[in-house]
C-alpha angles and dihedrals in degrees: 000000000000092000090050096049100046091073089053090048090049095053094043094050103036099043094061088045090054089049090052090050088061090056091049091047093052096045106033107015085209099101135047142180091282092059093051094047093047091048090051092050093048092051093046093049097048097042096041096047103032105017126106091216105043093167091073109097114216128193145117112323138189097255094054088048089055090046094052093044093051093050089051091051092048098052093041088063090064119099091229105024122188123240103285098223091047091054095044088049090061091044089055092046093053089045090051091052090053088049092054093047089050092052095046093047092046094236089154085084085086086075087088087078093057110102136164088274091070095036094051093046092049091044090051089053093049090049092056091046088058091050091048092049090053091053092047092051088057098041092051087063094056114123133170113292092244092055119110088234093059093092089051089059090053090051090050090055091049091049091049091053091045091052091049096047098044092048091053090044092057092045092050092050090052089059097050127089090245124113127009117310091247089056091049090050090050091052091048093050101039105024093101098050090044089053091049092052093046095047091046091051090054089063089066097046124101119310092354089071092054092061092061098216115207116267136200110289115228135181134216125307113284091351127124123239112291089011090274120160113274093231112081111208094211091159087076091070118119114262098244091056090051088061093044089055092063098079090044089053090051091053089050089053091052091050095049094041089061102030100045097040092047088051089052091048092050092047087056096041124159090257091066117081095219124170103184117089127246125251109192099156095050094045091050088054088053089049087058088054093052090046091054092047090050091056090047093053099034096248129144104257115253127221140160115317126228121229095004095068097058091038089056091054090046091055089056095054120125109214124210143154117298113260088227090054092049090050091050090051091049091049091048091050091047091052091048092052091048092051092048092050091050092051094048093048095054110125094210113109091220115086114256117233110212123185111204109207092189110099117231116262116271108240091206095053091085091065096039095053101044117148133185109279101167145355126230095237105195142126100233101086096052092046093045095051090048092049090054087063088067089053089055089055092067120100100254094049093045087055089053090050089051088061093062109105117230090234090063090053089051089054089049089056090049092050093049091048096046093044092051091047092052093057097040120116092230091056093047092053091048092050090050090057093054097039123110102257090215089062096045120099114259088223093061106125092214088071086076092058122082112248092233090056092051089052092048092050091048092049091054091050092047091050089054091048093045093050091050095046093044093052089051089062094055138067087265091063090119088073097060093104089059091058090048091053091049088065088077098061089038090059095039102042109020109034096054088058092057121090096277123127119226090249092052093050090048090055097041094045137020145160118301095221138023119289090254093057097041096045104033102067105154122214116267095254092044098049098070132028117183115217135193092255093057139278110349131174113197112187142135112293127225091254093052096261127115114258133196115215104202130187098267127006 
């Protein structure tokens, strides 16, 4: 199972990263595909080998792309700007120091205040960032209508739509009763990369090929953008800029404190029957290490990926019959045996006719009512998908990446944004409000919430999203992580004072992860204990027993 899923995890984590590299290339010219792939490998190696929560997928995300772009735009406005990578190196170093202080002082305990209110609002923001990026990838290709490249722009738009439609088609087929369940699982796991390959191939077919649509720019194998040295000598930065980098490092800490820890919470959600314990403080310390290394090598800093982290855990699920279903079958069989025994022990000489009103058990119900019963908790899949990033850094594979049209990457952004929007809690509440109540399940919990309170809760979330998204479009875009962090006191201090009942708030909002994960946050020095045999985490298990989380299970 782990060997099967790591290819899926690789595609789903590295393809968005490659798309983000295009945005960084076009806006900063300081990063390339090699930097994104190396950053993804570094994060996968460190968190899979040394991390306490190896199921959390880390890589280059949309928010860190926004963060790096904004810093580039700010310092480029100066009359005598510093070297960008030197300045960002100090920003990352200060951010890493804040990470280490947070881990040592156990400030990750504040995660208990993170609920679905904050996660849904932040996820809604990230979804719209993806949609915006897709539009920007297209609009940056616009040229005058009489230019020879004008037809290439039209082809890019067609390829973007093709990528979007085919990805959703494969995902929809995976959720239908058609085909064998293994085929449906294959379509769910590999529909997106198949769509990318098919849409890219269309660019080289017939008259499309004659338009020469723009493709993803790549560099040389294992070389940084512009063939610069990998080591960034950020210590050569002028002293005043070192001080200016401190508040930027603090903002980076705010962003990663929320983004990475929420990714970890979602990867260990209540819907996953996990047994291994969490380790938020120790992993946040490791995130500081990866942030520092990123500044040293001139890489975009990695952190937990949404939605890749929970999707990775989902791909490791072991499905089985529901315990309730098994109990019902056992009760039905017991009743049948009792009735048979009563009929056979009747003393009357005449045969007893007994009409059993209980229908026979359906042999297919076991497969139709499967539920998650366990998770393959291991370190192989994360390490394997990260190692494949090194393979993509070789010359032949970089040439293949260079063949991907930019329009296809725009469609990939649209698919990720639309898919995330569809599963977001804000979207689900909005759809509930406009649904025909006669066609809504009677067991829907939102039926127990007054419609006016659902609207009020949605308005508050949309205000939080709107403020974050609006700030991102201004010169103050660097402060968007602060607004995201303010969602926590808003939910904790303000919303309970509004006219919601406790039952309504419990239905409208809830914990991100299971009670075990959200309450048992071990101290930094208790969450991870290295041993002679390799990385080991010995902590209290979910069933009350002590567990040892070794390197590979």
